[in-house]
N, CA, C and O of each residue as an XYZ file, in Angstrom:
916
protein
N       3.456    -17.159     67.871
C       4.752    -16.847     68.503
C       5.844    -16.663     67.450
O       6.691    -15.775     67.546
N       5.788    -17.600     66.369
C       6.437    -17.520     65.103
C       6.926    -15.986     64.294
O       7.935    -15.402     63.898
N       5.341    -15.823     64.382
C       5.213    -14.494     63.781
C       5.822    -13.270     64.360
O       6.268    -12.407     63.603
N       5.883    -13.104     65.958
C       6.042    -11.995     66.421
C       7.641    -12.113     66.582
O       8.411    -11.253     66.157
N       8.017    -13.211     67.206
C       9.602    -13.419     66.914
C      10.234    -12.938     65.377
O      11.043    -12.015     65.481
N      10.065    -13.272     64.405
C       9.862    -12.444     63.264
C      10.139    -10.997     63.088
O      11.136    -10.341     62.786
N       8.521    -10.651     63.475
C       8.608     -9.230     63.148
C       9.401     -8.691     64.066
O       9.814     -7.573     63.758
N       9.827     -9.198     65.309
C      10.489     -8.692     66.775
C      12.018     -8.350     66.595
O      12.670     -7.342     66.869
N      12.297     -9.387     66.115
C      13.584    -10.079     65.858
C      14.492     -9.648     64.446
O      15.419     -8.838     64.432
N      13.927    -10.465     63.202
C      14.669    -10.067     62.066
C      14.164     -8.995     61.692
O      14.946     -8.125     61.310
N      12.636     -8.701     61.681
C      12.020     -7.322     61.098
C      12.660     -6.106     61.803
O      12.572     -5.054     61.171
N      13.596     -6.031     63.582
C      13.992     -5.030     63.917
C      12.466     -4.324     64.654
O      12.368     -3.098     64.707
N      11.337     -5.220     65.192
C      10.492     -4.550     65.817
C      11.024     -4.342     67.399
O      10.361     -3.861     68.318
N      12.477     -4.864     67.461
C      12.881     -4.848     69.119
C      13.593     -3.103     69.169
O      13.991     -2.652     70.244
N      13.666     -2.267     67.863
C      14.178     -1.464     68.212
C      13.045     -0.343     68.653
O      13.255      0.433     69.585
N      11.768     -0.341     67.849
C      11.323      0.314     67.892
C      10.476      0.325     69.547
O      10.021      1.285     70.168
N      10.506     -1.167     69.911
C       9.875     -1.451     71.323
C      10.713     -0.507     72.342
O      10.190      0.025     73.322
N      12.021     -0.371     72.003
C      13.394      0.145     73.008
C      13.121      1.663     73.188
O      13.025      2.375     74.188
N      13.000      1.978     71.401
C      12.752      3.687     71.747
C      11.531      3.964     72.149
O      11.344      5.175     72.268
N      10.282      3.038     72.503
C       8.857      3.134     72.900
C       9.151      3.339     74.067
O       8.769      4.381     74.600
N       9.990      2.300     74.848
C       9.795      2.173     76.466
C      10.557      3.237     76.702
O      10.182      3.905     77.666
N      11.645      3.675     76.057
C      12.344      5.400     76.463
C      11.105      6.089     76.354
O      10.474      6.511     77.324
N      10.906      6.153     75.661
C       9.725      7.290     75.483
C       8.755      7.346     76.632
O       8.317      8.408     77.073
N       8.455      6.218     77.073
C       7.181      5.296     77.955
C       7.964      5.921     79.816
O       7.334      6.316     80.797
N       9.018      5.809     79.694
C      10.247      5.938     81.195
C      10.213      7.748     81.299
O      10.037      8.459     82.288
N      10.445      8.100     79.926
C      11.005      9.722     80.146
C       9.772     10.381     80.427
O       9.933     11.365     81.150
N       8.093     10.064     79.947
C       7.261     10.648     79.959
C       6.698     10.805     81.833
O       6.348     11.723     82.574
N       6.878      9.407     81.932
C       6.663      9.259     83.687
C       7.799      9.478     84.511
O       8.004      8.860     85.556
N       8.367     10.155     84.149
C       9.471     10.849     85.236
C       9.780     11.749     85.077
O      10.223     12.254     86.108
N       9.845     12.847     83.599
C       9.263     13.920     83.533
C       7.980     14.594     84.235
O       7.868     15.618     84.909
N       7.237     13.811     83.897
C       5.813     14.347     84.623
C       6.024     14.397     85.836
O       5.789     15.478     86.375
N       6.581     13.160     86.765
C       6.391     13.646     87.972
C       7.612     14.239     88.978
O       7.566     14.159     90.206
N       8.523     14.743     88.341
C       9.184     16.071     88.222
C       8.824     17.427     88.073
O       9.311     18.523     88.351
N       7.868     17.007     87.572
C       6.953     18.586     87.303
C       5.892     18.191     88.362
O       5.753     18.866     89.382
N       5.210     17.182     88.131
C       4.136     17.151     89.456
C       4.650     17.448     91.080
O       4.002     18.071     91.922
N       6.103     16.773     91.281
C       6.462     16.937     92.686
C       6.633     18.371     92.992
O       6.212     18.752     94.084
N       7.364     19.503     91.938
C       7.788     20.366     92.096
C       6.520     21.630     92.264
O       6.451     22.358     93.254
N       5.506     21.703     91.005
C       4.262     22.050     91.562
C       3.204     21.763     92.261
O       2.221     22.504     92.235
N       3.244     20.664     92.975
C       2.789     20.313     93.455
C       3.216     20.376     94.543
O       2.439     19.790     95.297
N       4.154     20.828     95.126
C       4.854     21.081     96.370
C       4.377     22.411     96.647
O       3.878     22.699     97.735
N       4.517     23.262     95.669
C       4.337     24.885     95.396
C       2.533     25.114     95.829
O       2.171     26.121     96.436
N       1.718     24.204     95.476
C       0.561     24.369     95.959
C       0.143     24.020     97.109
O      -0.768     24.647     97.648
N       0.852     22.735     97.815
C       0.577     22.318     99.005
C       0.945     23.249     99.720
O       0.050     23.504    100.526
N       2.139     24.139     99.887
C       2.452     25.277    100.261
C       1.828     26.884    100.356
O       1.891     27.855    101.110
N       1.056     26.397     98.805
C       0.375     27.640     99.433
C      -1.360     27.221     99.826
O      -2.040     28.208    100.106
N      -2.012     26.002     99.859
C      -2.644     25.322    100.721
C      -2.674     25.440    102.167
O      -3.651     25.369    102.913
N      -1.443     25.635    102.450
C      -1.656     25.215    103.584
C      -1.147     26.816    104.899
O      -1.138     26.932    106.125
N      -0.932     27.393    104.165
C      -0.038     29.090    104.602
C      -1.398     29.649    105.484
O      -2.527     29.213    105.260
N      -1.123     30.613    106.452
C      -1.951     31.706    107.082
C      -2.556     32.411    105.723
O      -1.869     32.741    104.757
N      -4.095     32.589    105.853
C      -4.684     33.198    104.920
C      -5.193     34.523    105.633
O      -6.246     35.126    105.429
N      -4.239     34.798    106.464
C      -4.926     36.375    106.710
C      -4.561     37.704    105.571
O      -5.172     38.754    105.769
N      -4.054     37.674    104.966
C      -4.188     38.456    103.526
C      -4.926     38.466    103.095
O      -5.918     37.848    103.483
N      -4.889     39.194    102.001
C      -6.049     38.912    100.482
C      -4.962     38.323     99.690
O      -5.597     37.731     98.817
N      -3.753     38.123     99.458
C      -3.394     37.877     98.372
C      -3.187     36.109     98.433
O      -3.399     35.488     97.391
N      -2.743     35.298     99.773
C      -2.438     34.451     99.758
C      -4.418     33.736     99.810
O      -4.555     32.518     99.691
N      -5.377     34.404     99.941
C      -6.449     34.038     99.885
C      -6.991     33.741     98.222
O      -7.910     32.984     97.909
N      -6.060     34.643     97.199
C      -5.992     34.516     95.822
C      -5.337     33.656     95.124
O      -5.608     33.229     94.001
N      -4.218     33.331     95.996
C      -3.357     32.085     95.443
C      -4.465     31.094     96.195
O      -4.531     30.146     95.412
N      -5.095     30.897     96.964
C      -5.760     29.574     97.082
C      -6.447     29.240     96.784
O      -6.758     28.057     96.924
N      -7.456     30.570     95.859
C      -8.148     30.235     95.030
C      -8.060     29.263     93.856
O      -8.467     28.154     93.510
N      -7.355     30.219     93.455
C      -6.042     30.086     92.016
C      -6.128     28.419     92.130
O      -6.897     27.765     91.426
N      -5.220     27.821     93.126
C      -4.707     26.462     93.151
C      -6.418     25.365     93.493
O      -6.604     24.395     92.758
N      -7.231     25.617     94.357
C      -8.348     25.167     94.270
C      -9.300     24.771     92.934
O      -9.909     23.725     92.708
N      -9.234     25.563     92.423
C      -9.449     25.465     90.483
C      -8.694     24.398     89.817
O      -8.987     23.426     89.120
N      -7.334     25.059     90.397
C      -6.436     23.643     89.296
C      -6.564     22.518     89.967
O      -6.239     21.578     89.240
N      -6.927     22.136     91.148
C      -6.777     21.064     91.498
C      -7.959     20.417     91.407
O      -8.044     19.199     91.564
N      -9.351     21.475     91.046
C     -10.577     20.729     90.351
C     -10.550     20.608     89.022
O     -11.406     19.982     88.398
N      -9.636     21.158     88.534
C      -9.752     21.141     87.029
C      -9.168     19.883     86.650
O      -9.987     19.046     86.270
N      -8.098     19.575     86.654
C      -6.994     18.805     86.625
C      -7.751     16.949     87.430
O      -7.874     15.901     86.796
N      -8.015     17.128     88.557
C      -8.827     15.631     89.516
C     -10.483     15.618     88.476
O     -11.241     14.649     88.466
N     -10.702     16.783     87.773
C     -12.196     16.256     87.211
C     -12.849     16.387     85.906
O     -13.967     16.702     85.500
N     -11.116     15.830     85.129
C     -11.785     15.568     84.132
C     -10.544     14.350     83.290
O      -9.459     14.493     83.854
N     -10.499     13.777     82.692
C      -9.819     12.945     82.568
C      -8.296     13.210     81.535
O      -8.188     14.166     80.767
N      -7.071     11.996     81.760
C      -5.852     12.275     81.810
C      -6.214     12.606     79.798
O      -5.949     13.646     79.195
N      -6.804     11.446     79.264
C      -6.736     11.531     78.054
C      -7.524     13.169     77.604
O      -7.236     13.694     76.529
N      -8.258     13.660     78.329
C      -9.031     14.731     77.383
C      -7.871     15.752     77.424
O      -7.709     16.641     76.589
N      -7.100     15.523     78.474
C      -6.557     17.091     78.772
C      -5.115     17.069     78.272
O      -4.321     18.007     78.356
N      -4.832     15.567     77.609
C      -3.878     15.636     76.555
C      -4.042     16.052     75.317
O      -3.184     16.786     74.827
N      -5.376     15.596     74.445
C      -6.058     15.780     73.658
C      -6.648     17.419     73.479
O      -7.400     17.761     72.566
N      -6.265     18.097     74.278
C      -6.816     19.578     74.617
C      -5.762     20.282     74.461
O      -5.783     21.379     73.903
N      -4.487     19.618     75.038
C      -3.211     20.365     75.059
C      -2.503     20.650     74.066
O      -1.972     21.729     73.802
N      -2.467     18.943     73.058
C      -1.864     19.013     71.977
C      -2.323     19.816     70.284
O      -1.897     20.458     69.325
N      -3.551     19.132     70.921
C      -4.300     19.710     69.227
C      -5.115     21.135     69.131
O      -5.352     21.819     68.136
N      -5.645     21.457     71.242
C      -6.040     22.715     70.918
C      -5.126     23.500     71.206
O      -4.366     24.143     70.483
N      -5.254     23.405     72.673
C      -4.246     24.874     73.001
C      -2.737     25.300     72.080
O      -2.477     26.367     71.523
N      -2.005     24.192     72.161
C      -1.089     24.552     71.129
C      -1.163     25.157     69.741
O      -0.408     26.029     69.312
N      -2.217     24.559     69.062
C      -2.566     25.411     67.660
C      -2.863     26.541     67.972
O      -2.382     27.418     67.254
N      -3.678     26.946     69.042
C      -4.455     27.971     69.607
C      -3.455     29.404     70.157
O      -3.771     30.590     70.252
N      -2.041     28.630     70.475
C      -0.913     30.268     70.776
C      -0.359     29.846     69.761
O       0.798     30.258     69.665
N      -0.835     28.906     68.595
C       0.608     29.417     67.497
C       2.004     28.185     67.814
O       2.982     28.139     67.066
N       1.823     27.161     69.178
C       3.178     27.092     69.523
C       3.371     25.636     69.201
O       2.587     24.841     69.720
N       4.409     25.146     68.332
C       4.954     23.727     68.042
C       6.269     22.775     68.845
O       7.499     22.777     68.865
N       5.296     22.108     69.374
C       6.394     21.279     70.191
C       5.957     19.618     70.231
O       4.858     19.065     70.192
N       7.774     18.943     70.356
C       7.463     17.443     70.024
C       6.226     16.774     71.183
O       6.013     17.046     72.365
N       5.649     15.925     70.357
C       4.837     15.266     71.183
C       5.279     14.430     72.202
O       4.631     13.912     73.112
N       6.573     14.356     71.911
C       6.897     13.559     73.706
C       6.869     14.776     75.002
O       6.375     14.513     76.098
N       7.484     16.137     74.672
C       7.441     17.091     75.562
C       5.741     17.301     76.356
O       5.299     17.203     77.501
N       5.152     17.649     74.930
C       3.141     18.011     75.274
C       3.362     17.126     76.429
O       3.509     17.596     77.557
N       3.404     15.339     76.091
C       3.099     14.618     76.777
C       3.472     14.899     78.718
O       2.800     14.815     79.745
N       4.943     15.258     78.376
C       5.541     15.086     79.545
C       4.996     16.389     80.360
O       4.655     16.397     81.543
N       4.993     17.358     79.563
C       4.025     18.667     80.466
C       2.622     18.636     80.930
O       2.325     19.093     82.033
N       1.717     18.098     80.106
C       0.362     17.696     80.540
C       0.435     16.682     81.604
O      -0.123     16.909     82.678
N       0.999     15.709     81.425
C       1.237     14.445     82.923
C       1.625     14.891     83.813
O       1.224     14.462     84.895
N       2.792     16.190     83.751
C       2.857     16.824     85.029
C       2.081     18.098     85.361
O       2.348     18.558     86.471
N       1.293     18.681     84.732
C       0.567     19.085     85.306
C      -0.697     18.656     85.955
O      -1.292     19.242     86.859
N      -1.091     17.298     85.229
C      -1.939     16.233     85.731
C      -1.568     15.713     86.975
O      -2.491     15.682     87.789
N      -0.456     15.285     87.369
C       0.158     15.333     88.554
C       0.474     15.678     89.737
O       0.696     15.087     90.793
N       0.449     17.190     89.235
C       0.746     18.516     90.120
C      -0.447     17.813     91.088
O      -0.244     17.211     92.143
N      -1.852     18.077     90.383
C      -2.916     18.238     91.400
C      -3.094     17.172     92.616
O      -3.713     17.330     93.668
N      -2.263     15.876     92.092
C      -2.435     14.800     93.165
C      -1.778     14.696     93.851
O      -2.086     13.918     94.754
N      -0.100     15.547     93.951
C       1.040     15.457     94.421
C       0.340     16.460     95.258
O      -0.037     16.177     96.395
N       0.199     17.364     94.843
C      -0.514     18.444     96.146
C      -0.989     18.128     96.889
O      -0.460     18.261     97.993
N      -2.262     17.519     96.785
C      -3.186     17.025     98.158
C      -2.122     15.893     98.708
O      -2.385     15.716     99.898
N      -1.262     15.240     98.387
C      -0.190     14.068     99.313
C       0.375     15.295    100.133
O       0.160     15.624    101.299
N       1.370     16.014     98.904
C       2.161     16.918     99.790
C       1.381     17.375    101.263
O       1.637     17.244    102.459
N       0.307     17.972    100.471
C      -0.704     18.561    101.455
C      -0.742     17.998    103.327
O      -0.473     18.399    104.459
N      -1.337     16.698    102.503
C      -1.300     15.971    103.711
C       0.224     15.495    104.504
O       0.351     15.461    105.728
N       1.084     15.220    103.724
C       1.994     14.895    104.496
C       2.823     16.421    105.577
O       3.552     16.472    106.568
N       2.194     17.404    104.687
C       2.963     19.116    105.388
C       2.217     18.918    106.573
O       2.786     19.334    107.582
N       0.678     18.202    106.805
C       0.038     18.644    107.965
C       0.160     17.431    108.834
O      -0.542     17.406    109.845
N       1.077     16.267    108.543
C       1.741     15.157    109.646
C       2.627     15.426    110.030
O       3.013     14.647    110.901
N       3.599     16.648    109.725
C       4.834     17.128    110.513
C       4.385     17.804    111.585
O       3.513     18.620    111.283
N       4.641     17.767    112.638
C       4.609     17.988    113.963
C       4.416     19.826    113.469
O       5.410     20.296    112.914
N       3.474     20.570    113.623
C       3.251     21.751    113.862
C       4.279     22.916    114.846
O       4.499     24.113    114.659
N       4.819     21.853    116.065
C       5.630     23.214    116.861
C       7.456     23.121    115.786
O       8.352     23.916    116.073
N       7.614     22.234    114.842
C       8.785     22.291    114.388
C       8.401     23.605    113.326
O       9.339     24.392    113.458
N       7.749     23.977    112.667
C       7.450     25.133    112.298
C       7.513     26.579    113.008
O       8.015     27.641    112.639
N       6.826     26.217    114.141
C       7.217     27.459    114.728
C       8.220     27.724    115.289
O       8.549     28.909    115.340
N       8.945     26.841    115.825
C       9.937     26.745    116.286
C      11.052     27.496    115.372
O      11.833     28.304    115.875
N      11.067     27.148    113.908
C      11.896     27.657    112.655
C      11.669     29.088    113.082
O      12.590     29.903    113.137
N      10.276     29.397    113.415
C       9.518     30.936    112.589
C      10.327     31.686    114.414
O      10.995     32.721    114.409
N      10.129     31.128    115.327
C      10.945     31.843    116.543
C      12.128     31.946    116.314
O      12.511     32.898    116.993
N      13.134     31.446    115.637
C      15.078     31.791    115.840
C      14.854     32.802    114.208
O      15.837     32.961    113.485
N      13.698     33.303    113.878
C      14.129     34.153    112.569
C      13.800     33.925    111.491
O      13.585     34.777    110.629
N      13.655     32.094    111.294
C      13.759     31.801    109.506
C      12.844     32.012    109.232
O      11.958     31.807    110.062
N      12.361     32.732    107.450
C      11.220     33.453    106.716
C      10.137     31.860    106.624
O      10.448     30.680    106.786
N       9.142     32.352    106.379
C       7.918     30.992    106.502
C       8.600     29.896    105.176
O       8.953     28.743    105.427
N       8.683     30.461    103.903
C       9.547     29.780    103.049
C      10.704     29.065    103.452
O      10.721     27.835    103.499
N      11.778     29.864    103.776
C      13.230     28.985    104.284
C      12.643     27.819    105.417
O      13.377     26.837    105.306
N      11.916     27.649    106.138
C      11.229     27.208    106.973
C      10.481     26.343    106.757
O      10.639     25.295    107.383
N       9.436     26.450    105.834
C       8.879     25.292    104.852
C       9.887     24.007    104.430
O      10.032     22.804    104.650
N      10.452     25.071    103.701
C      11.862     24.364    102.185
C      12.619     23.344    103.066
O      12.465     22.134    102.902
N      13.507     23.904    104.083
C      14.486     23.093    104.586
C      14.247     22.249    105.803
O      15.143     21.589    106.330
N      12.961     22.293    106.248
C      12.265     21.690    107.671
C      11.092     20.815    107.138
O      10.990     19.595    107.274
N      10.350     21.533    106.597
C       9.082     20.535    107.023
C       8.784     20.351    105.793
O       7.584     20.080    105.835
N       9.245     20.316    104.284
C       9.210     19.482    103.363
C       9.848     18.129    103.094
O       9.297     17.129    102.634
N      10.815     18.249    103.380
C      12.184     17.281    103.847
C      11.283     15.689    104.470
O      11.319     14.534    104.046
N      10.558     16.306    105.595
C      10.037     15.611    106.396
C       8.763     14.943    105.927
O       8.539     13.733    105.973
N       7.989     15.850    105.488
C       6.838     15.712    104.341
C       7.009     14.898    103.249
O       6.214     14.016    102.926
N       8.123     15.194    102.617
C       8.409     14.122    101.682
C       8.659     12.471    101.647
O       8.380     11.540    100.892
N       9.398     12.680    103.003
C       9.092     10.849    103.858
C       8.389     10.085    104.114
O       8.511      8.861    104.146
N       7.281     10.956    104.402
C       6.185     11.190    105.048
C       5.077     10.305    103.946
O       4.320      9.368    104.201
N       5.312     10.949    102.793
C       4.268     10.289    101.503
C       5.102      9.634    100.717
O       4.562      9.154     99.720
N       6.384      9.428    100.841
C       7.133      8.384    100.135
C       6.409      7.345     99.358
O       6.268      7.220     98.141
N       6.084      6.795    100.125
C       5.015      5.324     99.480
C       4.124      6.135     98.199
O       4.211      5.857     97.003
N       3.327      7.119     98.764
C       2.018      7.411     97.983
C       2.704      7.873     96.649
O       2.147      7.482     95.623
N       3.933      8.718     96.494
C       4.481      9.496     95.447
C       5.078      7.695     94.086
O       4.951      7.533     92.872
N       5.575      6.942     95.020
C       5.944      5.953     94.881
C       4.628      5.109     93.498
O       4.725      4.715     92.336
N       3.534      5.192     94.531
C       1.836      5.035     93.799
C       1.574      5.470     92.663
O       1.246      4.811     91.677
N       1.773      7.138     92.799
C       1.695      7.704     91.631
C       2.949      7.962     90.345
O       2.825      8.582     89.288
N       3.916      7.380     90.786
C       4.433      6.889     89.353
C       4.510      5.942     88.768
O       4.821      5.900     87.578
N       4.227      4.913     89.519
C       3.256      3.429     88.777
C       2.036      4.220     88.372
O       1.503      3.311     87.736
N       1.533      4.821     88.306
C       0.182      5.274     88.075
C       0.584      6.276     86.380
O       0.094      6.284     85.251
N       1.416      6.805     86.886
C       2.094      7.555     85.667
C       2.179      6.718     84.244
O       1.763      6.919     83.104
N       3.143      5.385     85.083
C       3.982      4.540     83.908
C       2.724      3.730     82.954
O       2.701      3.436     81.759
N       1.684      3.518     84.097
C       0.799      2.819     83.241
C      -0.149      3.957     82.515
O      -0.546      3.582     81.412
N      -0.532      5.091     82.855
C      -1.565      6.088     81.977
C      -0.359      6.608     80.172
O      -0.679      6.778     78.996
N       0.485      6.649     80.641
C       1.508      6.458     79.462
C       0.956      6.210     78.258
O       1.120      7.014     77.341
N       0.164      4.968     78.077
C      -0.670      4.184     77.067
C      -1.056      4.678     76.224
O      -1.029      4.243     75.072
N      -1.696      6.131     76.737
C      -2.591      6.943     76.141
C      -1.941      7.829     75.282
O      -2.737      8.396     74.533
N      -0.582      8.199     75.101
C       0.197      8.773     74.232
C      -0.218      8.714     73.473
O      -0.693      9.784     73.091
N      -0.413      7.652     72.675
C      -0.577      7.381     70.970
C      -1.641      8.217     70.665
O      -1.703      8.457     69.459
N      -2.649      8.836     71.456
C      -3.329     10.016     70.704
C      -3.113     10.883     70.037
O      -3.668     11.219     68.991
N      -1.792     11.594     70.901
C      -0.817     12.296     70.303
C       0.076     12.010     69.566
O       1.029     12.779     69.433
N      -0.028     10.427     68.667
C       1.337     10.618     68.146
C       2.530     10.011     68.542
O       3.572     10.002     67.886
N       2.355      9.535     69.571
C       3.881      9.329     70.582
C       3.678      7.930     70.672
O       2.777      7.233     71.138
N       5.003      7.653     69.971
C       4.826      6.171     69.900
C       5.379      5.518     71.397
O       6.519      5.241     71.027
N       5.352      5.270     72.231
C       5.450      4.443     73.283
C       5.374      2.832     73.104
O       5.149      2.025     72.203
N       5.751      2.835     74.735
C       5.916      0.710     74.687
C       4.558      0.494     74.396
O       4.515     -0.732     74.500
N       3.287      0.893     74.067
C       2.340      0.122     74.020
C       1.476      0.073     72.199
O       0.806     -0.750     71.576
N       2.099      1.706     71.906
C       1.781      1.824     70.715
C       3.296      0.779     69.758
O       2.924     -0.009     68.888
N       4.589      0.884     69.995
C       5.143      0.194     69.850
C       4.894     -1.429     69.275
O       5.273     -1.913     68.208
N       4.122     -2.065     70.382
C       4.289     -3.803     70.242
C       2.830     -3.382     69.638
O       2.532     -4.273     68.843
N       1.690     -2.297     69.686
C       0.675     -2.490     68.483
C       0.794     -2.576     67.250
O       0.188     -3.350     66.508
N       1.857     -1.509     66.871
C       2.869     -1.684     65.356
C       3.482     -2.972     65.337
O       4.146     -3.063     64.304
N       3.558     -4.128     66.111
C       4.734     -5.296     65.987
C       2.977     -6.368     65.318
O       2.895     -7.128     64.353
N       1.923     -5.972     66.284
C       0.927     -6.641     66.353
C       0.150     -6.838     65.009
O      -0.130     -7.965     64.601
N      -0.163     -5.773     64.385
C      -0.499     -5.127     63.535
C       0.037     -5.609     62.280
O      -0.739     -6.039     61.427
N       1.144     -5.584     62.105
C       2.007     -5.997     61.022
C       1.568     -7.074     60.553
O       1.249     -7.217     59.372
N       1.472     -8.349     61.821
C       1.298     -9.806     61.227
C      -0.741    -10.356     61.616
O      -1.446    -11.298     61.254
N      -0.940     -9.199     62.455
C      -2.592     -9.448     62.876
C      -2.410    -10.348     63.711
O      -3.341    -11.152     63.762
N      -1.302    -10.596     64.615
C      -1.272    -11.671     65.590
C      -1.055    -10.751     66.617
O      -0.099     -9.977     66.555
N      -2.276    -10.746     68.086
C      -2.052     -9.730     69.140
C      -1.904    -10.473     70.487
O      -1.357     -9.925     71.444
N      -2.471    -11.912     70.557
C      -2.046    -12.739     71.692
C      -0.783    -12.309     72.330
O      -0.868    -11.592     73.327
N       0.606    -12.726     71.791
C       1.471    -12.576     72.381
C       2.338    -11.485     72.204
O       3.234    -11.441     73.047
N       2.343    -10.418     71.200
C       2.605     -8.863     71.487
C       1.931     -8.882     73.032
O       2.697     -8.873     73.996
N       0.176     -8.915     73.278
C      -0.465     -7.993     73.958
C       0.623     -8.635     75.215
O       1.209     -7.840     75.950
N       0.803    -10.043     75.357
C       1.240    -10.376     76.781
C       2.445     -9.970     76.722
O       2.794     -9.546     77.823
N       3.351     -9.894     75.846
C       4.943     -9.330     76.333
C       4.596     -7.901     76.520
O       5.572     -7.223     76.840
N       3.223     -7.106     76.384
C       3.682     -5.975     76.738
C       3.288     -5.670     78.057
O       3.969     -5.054     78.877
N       1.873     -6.246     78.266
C       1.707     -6.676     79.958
C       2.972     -7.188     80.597
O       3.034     -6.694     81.723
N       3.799     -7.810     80.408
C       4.519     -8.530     81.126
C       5.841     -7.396     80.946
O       6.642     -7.552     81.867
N       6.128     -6.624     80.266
C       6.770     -5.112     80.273
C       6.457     -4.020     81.226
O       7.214     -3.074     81.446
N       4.914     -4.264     81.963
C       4.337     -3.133     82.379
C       4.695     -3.404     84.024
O       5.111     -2.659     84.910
N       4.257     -5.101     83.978
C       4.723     -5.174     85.056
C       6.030     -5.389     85.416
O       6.133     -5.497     86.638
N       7.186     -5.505     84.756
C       8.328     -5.472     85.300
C       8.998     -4.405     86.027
O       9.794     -4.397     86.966
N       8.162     -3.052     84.960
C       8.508     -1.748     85.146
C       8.000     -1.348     86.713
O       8.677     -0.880     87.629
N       6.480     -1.724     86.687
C       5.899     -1.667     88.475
C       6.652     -2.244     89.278
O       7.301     -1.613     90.112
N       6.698     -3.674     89.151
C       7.741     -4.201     90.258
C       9.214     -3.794     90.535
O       9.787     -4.015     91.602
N       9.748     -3.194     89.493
C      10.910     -2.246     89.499
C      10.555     -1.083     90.991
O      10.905     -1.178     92.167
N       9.937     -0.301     90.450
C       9.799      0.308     90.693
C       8.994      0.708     92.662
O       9.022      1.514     93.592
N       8.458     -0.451     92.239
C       7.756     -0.795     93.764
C       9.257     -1.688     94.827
O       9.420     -1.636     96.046
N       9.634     -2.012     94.366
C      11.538     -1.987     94.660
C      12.463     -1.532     95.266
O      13.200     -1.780     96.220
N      12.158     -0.336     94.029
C      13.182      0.616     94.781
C      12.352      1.777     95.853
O      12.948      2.581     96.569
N      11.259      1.675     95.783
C      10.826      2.481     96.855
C      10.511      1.727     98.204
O      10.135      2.195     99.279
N      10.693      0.824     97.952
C      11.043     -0.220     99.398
C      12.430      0.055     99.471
O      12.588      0.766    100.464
N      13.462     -0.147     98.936
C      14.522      0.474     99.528
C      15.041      1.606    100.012
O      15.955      1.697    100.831
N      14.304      2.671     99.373
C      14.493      3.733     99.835
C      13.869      4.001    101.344
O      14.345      4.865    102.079
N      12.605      3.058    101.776
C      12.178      3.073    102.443
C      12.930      3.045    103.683
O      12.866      3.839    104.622
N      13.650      2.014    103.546
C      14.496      1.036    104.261
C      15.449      2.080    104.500
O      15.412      2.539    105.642
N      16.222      2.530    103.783
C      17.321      3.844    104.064
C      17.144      4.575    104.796
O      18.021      4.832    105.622
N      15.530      5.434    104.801
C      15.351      6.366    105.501
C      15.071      5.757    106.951
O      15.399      6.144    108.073
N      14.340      4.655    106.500
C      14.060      4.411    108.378
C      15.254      4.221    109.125
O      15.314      4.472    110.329
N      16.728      3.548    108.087
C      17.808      3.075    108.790
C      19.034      4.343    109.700
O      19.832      4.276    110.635
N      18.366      5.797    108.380
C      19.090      7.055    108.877
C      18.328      7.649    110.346
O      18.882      8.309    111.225
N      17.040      7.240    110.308
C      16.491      7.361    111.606
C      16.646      6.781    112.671
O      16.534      7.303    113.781
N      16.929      5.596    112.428
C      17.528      4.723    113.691
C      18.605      5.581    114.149
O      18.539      5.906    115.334
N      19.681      6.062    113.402
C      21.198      6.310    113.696
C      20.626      7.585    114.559
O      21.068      7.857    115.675
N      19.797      8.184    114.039
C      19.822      9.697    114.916
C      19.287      9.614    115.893
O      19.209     10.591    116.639
């Protein structure tokens, strides 16, 4: 305990823990910013009239990513992003960004099937109902039955950014020092990992229970705006 107070404390390992857990916060809320948003975009087109050919091509399209993405794991397809594909167009970017784009596209695919499901617990005639006074299937989607959809999987979206905060970990492949690579550098220093490893468990969960928190309150809001109406 000596030791890590130490390196924590006078050595200045509390700063580097601070810019870890930024790093550790921005990566899982980036990502699922990008996951909610494409992932909305696929549940959408999941779930559309496929009497075309073209919307039969977008469902292809999204069927792929959502096997690609659910079947194969978070670390390879960071590890793919950063060191291949990027060398591979030529293109240089910080490893906190890679991070935050691969997690949300990792994302995308699970936010979809929620979205998915929650688009097909909204009552079906409120859709048509939109599509009878005029509004386009989009405006109709967007302002009706996503809204609703989104309530709908509250909890689960809730799931998957605890799910986010803890796959985080895996940064340090890339480079990205995070809260976990962080207190390994504090660990490391003195070869004492007992109590690094538990203050950082005990970091992980503060962040969950945070977080499992405020989506109980939000919970609470929405059911309370429903009462009123």
């Amino acid at each position: 305990m000596k030791l890590f107070l130490e390196q924590f404390i006078t050595e200045g390992g509390y700063k580097t823990v601070l810019s870890g857990l930024l790093a550790t916060i921005e990566i899982a809320i980036g990502g699922l910013i990008i996951g909610i948003i494409l992932g909305t975009l696929i549940a959408i087109v999941r779930v559309m009239p496929k009497y075309k050919i073209f919307p039969r091509i977008l469902d292809g399209v999204c069927d792929v990513y959502v096997a690609l993405f659910r079947g194969t794991p978070m670390t390879v397809q960071l590890l793919i992003g950063y060191w291949v594909l990027l060398p591979a167009l030529g293109i240089s970017l910080d490893a906190v960004i890679v991070a935050i784009i691969m997690f949300g596209l990792n994302s995308a695919a699970y936010v979809s099937e929620m979205m998915r499901s929650g688009i097909q617990s909204v009552d079906i005639g409120q859709l048509e109902a939109a599509r009878a006074l005029g509004l386009p299937y989009s405006t109709a989607m967007m302002k009706i039955v996503i809204p609703q959809a989104i309530k709908n999987i509250l909890p689960t979206l809730g799931n998957e950014f605890i799910v986010l905060i803890k796959d985080t970990s895996i940064c340090s492949f890339i480079a990205v020092v995070d809260v976990t690579k962080a207190f390994k550098n504090i660990a490391d220093a003195n070869y004492e990992y007992v109590v690094p490893y538990l203050f950082l468990a005990a970091v992980y969960l503060v962040l969950v229970l945070g977080i499992t928190a405020l989506v109980k309150v939000m919970e609470r809001r929405l059911n309370k705006s429903d009462r009123k109406q």
